CSV table of C-alpha atoms and ligand atoms in Angstrom, one decimal:
chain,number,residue,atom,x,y,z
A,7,UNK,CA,22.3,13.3,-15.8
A,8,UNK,CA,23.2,11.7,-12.8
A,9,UNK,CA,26.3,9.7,-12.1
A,10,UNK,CA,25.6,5.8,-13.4
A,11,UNK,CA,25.5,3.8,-10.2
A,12,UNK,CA,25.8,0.0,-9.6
A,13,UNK,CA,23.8,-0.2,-6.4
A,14,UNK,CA,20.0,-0.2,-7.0
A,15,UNK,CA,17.8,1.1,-4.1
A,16,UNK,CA,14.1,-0.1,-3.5
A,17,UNK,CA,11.3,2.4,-4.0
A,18,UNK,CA,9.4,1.4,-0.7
A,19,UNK,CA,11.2,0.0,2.5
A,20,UNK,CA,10.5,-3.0,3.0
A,21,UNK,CA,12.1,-5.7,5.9
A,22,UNK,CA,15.1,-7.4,4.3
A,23,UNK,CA,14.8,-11.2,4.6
A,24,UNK,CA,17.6,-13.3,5.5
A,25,UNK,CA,18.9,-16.5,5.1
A,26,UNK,CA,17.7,-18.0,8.5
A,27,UNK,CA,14.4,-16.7,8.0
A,28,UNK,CA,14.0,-19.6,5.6
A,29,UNK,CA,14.1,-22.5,8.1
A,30,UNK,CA,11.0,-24.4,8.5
A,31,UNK,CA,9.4,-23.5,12.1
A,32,UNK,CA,6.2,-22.6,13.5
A,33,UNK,CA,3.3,-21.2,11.6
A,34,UNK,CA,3.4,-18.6,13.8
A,35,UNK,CA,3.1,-15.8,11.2
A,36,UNK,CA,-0.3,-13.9,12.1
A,37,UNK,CA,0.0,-14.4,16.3
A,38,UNK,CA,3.7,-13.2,16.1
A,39,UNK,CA,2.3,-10.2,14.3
A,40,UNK,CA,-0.5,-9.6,16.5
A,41,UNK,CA,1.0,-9.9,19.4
A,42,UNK,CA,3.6,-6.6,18.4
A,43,UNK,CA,0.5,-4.6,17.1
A,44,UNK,CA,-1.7,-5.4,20.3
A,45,UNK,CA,-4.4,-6.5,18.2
A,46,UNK,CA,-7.2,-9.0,18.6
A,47,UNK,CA,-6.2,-12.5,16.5
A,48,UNK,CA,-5.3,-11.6,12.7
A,49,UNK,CA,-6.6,-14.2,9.8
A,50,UNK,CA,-3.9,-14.7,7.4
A,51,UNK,CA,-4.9,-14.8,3.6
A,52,UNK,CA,-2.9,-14.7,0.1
A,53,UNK,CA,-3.1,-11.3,-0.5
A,54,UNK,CA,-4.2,-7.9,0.9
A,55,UNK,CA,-6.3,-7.7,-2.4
A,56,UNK,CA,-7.9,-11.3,-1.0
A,57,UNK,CA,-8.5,-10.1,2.5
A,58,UNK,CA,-10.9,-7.1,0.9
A,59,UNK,CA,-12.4,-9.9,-1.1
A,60,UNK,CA,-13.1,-11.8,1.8
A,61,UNK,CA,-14.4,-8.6,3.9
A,62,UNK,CA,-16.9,-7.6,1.8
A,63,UNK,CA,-18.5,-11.0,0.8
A,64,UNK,CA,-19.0,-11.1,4.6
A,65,UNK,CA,-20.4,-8.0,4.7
A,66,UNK,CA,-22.5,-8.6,1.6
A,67,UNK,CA,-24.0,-11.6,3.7
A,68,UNK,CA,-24.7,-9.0,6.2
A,69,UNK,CA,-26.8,-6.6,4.4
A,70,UNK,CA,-27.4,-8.4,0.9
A,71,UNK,CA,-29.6,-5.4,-0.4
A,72,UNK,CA,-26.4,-2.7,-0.7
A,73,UNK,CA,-24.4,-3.1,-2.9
A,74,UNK,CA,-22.0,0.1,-3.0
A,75,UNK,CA,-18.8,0.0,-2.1
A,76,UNK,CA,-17.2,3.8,-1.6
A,77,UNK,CA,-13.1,4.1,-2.0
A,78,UNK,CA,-11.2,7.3,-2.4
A,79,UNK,CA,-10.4,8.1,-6.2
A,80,UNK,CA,-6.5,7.6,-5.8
A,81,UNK,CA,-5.9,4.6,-4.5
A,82,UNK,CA,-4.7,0.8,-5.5
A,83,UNK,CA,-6.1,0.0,-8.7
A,84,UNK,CA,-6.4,-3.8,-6.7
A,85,UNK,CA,-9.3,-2.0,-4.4
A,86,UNK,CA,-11.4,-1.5,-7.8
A,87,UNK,CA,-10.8,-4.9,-8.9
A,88,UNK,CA,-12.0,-6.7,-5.9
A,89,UNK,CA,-15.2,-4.9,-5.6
A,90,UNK,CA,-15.4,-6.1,-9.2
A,91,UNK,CA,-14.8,-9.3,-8.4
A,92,UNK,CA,-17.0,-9.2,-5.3
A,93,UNK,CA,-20.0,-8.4,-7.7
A,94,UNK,CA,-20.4,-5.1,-5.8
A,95,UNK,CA,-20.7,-1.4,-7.6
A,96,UNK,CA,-17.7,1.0,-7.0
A,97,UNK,CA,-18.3,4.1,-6.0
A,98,UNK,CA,-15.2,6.6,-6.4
A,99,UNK,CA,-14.9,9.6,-3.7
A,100,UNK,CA,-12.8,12.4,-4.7
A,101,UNK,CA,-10.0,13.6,-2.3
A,102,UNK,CA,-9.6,16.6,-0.3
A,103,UNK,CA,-7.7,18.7,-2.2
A,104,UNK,CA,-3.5,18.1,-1.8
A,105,UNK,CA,-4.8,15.7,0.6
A,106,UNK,CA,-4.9,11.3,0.6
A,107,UNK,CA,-8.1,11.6,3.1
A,108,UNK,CA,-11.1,11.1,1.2
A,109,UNK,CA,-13.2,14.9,0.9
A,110,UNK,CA,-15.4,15.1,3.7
A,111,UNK,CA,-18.5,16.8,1.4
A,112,UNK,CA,-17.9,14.5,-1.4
A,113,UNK,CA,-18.1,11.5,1.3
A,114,UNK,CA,-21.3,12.6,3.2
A,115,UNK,CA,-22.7,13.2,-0.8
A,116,UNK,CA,-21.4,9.5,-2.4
A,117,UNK,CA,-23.4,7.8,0.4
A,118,UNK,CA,-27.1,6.7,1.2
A,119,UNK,CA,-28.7,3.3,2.1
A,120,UNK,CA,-27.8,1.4,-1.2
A,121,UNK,CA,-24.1,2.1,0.9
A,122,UNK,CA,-22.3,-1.3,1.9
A,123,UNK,CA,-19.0,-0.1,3.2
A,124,UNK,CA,-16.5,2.9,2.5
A,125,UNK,CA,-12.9,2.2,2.5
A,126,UNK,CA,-10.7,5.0,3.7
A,127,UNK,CA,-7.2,4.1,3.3
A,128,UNK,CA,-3.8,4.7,5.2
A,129,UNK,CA,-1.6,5.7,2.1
A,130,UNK,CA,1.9,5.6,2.2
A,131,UNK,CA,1.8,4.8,5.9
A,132,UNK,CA,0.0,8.1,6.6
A,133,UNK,CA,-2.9,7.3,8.9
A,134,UNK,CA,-6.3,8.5,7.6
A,135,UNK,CA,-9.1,10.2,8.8
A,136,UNK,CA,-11.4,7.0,9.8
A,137,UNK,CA,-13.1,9.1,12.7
A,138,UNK,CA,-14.9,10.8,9.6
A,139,UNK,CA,-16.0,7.8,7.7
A,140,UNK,CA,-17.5,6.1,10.8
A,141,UNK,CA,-19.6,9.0,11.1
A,142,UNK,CA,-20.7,9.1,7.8
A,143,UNK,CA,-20.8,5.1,7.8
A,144,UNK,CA,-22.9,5.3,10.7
A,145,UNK,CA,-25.5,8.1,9.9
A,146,UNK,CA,-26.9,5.6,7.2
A,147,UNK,CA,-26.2,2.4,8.0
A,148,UNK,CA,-22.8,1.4,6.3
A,149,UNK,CA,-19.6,-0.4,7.6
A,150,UNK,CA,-16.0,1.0,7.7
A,151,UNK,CA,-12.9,-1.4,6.1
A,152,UNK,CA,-10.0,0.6,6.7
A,153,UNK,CA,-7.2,-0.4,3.9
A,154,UNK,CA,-3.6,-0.7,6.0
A,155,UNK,CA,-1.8,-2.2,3.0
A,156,UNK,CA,0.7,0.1,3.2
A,157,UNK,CA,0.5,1.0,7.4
A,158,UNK,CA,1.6,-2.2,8.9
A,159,UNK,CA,2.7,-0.8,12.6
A,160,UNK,CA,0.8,2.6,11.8
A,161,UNK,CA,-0.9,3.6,15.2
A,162,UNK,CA,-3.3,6.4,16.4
A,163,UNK,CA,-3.4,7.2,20.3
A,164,UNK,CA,-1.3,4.1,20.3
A,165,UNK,CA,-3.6,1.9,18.7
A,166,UNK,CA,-3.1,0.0,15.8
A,167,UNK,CA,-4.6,1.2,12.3
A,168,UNK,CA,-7.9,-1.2,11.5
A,169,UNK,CA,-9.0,-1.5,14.7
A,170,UNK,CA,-11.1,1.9,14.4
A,171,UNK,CA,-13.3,0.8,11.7
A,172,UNK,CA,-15.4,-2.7,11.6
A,173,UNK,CA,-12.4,-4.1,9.5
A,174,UNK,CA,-9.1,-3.5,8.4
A,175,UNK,CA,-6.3,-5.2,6.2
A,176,UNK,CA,-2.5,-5.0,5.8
A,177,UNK,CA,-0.7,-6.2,2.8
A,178,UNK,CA,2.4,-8.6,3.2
A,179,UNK,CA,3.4,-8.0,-1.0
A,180,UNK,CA,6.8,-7.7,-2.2
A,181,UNK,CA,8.3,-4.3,-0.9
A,182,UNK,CA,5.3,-3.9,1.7
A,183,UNK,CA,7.0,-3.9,5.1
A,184,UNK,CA,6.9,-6.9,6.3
A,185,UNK,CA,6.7,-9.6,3.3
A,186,UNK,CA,6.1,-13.5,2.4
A,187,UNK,CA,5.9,-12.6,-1.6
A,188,UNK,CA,2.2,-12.5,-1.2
A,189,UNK,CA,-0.2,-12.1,1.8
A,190,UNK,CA,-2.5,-10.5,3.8
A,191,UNK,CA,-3.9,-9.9,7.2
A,192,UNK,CA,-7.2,-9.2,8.3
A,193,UNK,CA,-8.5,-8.1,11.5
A,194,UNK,CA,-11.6,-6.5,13.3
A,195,UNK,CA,-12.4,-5.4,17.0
A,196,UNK,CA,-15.5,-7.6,17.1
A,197,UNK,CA,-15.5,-11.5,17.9
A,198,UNK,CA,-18.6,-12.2,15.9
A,199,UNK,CA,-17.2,-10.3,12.7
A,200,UNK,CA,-14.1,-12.3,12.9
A,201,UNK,CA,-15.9,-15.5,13.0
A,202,UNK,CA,-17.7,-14.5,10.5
A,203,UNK,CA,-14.5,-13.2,8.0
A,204,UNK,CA,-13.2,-16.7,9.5
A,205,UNK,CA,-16.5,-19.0,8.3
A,206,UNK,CA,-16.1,-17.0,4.5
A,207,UNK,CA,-12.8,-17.7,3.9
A,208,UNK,CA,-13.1,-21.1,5.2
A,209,UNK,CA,-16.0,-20.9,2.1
A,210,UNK,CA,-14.7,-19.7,-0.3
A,211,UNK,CA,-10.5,-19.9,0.1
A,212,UNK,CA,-9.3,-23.3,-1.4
A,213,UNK,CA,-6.3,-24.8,-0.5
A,214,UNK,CA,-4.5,-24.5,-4.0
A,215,UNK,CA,-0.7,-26.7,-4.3
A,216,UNK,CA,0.2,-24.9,-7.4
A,217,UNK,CA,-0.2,-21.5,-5.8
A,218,UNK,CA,1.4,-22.0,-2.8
A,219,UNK,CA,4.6,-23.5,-4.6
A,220,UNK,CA,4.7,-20.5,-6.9
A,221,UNK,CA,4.4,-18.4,-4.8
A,222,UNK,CA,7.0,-20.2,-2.3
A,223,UNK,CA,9.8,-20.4,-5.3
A,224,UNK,CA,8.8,-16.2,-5.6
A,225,UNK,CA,9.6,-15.8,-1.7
A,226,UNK,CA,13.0,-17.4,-2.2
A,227,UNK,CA,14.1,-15.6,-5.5
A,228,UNK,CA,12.5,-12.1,-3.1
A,229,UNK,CA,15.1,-13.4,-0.5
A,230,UNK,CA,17.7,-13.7,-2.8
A,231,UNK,CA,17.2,-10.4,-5.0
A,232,UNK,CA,16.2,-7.9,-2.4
A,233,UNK,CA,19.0,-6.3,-1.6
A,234,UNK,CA,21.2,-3.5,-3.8
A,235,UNK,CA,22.8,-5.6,-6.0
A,236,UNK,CA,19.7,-8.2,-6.8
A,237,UNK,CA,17.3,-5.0,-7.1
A,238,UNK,CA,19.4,-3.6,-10.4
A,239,UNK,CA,18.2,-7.4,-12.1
A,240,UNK,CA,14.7,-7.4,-11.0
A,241,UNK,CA,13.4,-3.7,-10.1
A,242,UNK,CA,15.6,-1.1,-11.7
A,243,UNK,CA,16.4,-3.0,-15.6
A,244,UNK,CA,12.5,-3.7,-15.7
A,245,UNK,CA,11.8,-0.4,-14.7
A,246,UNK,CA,14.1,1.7,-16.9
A,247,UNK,CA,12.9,-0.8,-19.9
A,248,UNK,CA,8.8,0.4,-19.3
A,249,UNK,CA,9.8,4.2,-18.9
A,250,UNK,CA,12.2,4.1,-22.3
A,251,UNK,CA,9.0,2.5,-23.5
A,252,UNK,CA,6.6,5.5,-22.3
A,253,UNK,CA,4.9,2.8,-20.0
A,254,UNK,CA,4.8,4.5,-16.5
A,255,UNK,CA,1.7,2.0,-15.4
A,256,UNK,CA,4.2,-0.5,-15.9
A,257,UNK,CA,7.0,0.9,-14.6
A,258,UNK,CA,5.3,1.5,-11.0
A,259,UNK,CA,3.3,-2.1,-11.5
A,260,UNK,CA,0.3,-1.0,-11.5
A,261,UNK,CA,-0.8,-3.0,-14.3
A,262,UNK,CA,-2.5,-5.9,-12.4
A,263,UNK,CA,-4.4,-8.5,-13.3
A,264,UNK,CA,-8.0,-8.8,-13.6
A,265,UNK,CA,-8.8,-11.5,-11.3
A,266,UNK,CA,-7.4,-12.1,-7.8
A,267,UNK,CA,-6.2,-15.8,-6.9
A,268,UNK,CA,-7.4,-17.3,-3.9
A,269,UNK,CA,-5.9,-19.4,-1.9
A,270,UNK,CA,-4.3,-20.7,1.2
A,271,UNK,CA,-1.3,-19.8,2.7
A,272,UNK,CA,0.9,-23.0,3.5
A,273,UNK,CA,3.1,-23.5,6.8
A,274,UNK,CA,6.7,-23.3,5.0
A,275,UNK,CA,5.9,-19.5,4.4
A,276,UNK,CA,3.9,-18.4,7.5
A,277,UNK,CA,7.4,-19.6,9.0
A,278,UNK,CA,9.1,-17.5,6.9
A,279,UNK,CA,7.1,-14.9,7.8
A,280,UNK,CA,7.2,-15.2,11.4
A,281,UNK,CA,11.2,-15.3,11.6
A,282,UNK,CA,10.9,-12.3,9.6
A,283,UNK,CA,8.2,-11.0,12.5
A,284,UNK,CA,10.5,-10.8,15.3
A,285,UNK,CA,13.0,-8.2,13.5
A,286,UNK,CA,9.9,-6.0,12.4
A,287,UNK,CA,9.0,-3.2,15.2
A,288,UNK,CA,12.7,-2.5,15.6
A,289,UNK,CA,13.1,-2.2,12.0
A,290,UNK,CA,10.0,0.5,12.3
A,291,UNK,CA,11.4,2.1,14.9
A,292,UNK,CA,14.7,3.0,12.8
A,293,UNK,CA,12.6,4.1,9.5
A,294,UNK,CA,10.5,6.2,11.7
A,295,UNK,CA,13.6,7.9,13.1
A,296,UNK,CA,15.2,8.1,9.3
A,297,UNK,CA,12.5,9.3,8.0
A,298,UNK,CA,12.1,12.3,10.9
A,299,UNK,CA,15.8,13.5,9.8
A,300,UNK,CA,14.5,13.4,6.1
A,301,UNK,CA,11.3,15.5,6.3
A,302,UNK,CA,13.3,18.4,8.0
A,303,UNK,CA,15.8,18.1,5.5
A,304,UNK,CA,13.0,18.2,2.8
A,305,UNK,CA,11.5,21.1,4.6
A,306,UNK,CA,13.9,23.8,4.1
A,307,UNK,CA,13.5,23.3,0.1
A,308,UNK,CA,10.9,25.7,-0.8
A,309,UNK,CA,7.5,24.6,-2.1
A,310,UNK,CA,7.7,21.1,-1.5
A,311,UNK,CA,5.5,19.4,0.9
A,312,UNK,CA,5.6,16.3,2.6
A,313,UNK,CA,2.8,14.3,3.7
A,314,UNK,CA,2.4,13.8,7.5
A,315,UNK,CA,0.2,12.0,9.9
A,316,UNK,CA,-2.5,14.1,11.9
A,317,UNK,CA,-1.9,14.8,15.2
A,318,UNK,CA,-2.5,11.6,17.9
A,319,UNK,CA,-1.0,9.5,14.9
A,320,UNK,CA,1.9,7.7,14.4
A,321,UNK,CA,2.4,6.3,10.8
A,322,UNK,CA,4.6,3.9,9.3
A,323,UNK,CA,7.3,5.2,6.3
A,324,UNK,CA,7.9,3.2,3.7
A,325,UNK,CA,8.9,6.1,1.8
A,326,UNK,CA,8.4,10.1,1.8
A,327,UNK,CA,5.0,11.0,-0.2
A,328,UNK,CA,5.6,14.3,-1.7
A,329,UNK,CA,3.8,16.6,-3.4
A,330,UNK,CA,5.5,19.5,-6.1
A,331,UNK,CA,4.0,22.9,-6.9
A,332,UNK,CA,3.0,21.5,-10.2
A,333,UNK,CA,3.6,18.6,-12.6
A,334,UNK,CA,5.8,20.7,-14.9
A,335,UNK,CA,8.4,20.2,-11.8
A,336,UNK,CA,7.5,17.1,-11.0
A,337,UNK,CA,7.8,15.5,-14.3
A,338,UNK,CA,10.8,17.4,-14.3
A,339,UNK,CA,12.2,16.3,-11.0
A,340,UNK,CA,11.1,12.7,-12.4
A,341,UNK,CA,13.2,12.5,-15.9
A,342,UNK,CA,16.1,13.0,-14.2
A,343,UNK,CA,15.1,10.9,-10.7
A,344,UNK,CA,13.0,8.1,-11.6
A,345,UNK,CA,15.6,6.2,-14.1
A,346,UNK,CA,18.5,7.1,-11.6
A,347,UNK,CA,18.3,3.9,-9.0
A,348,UNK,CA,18.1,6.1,-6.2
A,349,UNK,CA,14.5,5.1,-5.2
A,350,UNK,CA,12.7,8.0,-6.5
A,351,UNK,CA,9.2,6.8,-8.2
A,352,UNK,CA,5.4,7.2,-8.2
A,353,UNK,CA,2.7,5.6,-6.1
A,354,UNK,CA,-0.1,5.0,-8.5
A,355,UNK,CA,0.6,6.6,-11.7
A,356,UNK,CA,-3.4,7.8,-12.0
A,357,UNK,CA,-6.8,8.4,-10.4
A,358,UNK,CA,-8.9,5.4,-10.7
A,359,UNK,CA,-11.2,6.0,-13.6
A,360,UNK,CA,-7.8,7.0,-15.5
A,361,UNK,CA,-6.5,3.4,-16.9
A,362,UNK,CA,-7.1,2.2,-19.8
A,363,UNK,CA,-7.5,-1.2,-18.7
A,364,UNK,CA,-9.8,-0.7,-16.0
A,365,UNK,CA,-12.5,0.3,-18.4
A,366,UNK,CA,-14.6,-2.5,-17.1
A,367,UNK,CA,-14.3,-2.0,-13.5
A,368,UNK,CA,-14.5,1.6,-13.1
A,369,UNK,CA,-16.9,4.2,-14.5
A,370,UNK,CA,-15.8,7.8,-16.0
A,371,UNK,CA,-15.9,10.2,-13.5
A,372,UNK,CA,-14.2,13.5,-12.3
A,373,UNK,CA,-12.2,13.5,-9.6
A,374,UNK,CA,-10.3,16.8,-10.2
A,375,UNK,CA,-8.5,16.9,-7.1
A,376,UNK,CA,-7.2,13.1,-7.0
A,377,UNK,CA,-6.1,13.7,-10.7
A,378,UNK,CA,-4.0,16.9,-9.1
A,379,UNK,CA,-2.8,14.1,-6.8
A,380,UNK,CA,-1.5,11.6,-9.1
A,381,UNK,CA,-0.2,14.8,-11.5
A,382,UNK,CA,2.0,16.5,-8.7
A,383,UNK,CA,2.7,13.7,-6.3
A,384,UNK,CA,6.2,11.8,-6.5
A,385,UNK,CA,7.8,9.2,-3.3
A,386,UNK,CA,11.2,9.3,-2.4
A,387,UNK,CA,12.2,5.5,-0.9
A,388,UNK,CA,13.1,5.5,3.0
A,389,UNK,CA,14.8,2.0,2.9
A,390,UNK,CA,18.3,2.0,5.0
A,391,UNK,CA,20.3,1.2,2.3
A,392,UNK,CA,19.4,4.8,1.0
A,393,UNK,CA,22.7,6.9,2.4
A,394,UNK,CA,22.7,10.3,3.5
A,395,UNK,CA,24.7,11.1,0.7
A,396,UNK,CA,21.7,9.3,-1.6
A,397,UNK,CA,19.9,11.7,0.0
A,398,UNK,CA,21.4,15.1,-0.2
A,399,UNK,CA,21.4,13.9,-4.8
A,400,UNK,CA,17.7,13.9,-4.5
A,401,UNK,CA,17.7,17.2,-2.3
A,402,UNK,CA,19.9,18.5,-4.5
A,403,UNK,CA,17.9,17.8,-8.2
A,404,UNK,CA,14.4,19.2,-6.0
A,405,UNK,CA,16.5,22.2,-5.3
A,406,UNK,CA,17.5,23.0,-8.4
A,407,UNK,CA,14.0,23.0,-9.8
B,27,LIG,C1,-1.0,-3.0,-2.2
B,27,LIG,C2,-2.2,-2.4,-1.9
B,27,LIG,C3,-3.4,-3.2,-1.8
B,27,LIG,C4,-3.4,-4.6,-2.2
B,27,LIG,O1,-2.6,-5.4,-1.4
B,27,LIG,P1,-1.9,-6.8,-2.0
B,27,LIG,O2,-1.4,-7.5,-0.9
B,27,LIG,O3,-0.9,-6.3,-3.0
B,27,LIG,O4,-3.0,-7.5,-2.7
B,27,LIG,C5,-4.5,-2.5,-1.4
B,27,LIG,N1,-4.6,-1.2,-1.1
B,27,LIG,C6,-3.5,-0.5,-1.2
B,27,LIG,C7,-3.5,1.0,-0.8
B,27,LIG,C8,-2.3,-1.0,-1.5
B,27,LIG,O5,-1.2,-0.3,-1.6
């Protein structure tokens, strides 16, 4: 076993609040943002999962006679509840094998005119292969969201991740980069598309008081806990509960609920979130270099291999997605990481049509190769507070197996 520790690291890396960031100021969240990204104007919403919602009721205006909406078969079990919610039919794509990118031959085969949009996604910061959906979007009439929940920053050929396909959304969750408890950003290249993402939410987002103060009291117990010490009370002691439990789903959070809350974002937290702004690309910039230093350490163990960006891209890195020979080493890799507060954990514990309590939303299928993903897959967290010695324990347990 490993030594007991009283510091608790975060499995993702996400921008540390501070103190002053709580002042009331400008809602300036979503033009502070844009303005480091380069982008076109960003809508702010409650959620990343919202901001999907929002996208494809637009796009369901658009082209009211598909109804299919085409995401890779490992992803965020949130993706399969808001098509659900959206009254649209998921269609699951399996992955390239040992790969997040949707297959290509799976892709061309899940789509045809009943096609509303395809979703590929930039997991764990990784920038995906969007050039490819397009194409396949294009040749029969579909749209492209990309998902950026976990990219905020990510750029390819210097341009900012969403921008490639008709939409694209961050997240700003708990742990997600850049963070005001609960929120998301929405953006797309084209003026009338944006006024018309603009005119739906304006529909069908309420302004809700007893939201917004939840999830403002949230934000300040987030600014309070997230840090080493805080993250023992309300990451690692719920986490170590579920897995004594045999409850992985709940020990990553994946066990979400059924229907997604909408509403407005108030002024108090879009100030939050902008103080918070002005710290972010620097705080990129120094996991990006952390997280270089990392993979080439992680390279010279045999066998293991990390995920990178393609070439042309640079990705953001929350944490290092890697994958293990085989689950026997992963799982055992896992028992003696995963408990340890060192920020070793899972992304999503299983392919889509594997949880139980999705049963509703998505349909049995096999995805063999996303089910290899979720089976030998494990993330190693590249937040700061994670030393160099932190680092060399983790080496040293994947060494050993
Ligand atoms: C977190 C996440 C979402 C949903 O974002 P929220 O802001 O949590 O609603 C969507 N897709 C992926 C890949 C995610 O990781």
């Amino acid at each position: 076993m490993l030594a007991h520790r009283h510091h608790e690291l975060p499995p993702t890396a996400g921008l540390p609040l501070q103190w002053t960031d709580l002042r009331p100021g400008a809602p300036a969240l979503a033009d502070t943002v844009a303005a480091q990204l380069g982008t076109p104007p960003l809508q702010l919403e409650c959620s990343g999962t919202a901001s999907l919602l929002i996208a494809l009721a637009a796009l369901r205006e658009r082209q009211p006679r598909r109804r299919r909406v085409v995401v890779p078969a490992y992803t965020c079990p949130l993706v399969a509840i808001a098509v659900h919610q959206a009254g649209l039919e998921l269609q699951l794509c399996d992955l390239r094998p040992g790969h997040y990118d949707m297959d290509p031959a799976a892709l061309r085969a899940a789509c045809d005119e009943r096609t509303l949009a395809i979703i590929p996604t930039h997991l764990a910061g990784r920038v995906a292969d969007v050039g490819n959906a397009l194409a396949v979007a294009r040749s029969v009439g579909a749209y492209v969201i990309e998902d950026a929940a976990q990219a905020l920053g990510a750029r390819r050929n210097g341009i900012s991740v969403g921008l490639a396909g008709d939409i694209g959304f961050f997240s700003l969750a708990a742990g997600k980069g850049l963070s005001i408890y609960e929120g998301g950003l929405l953006l797309a290249r084209d003026p009338a598309l944006r006024e018309h993402l603009a005119r739906t939410a304006a529909r069908i987002v309420p302004p809700s008081l007893g939201w917004e103060g939840r999830r403002s009291l949230e934000l300040l117990g987030y600014a309070a806990l997230y840090q080493p010490r805080g993250l023992r009370l309300a990451y690692g002691n719920p986490l170590r509960r579920a897995l004594r439990r045999g409850d992985p789903v709940a020990a990553v959070g994946d066990d979400f609920p059924l229907t997604i809350p909408l509403h407005r974002v108030g002024r108090w937290r879009q100030a939050v979130g902008a103080h918070a702004a002005t710290r972010l690309p620097a705080f990129l910039d120094q996991l990006s270099a952390q997280a270089r230093r990392r993979r080439l350490r992680l390279h010279r163990i045999d066998a293991i291999e990390v995920l990178d960006d393609p070439a042309g891209a640079q990705g953001t890195w929350p944490f290092l997605l890697l994958l293990l020979p085989d689950q026997q080493r992963r799982d055992v890799a896992l028992a003696q990481l995963w408990p340890s507060g060192l920020g070793v954990s899972r992304l999503f514990i299983h392919a889509l049509p594997d949880y139980a309590y999705l049963a509703g939303v998505v349909l049995p299928q096999d995805v063999p190769n996303a089910r290899d993903f979720a089976a030998r897959s494990l993330s190693i967290s590249n937040s700061p507070w994670t030393t160099d010695e932190d680092f060399e324990t983790i080496c040293n347990v994947l060494e050993r197996i």
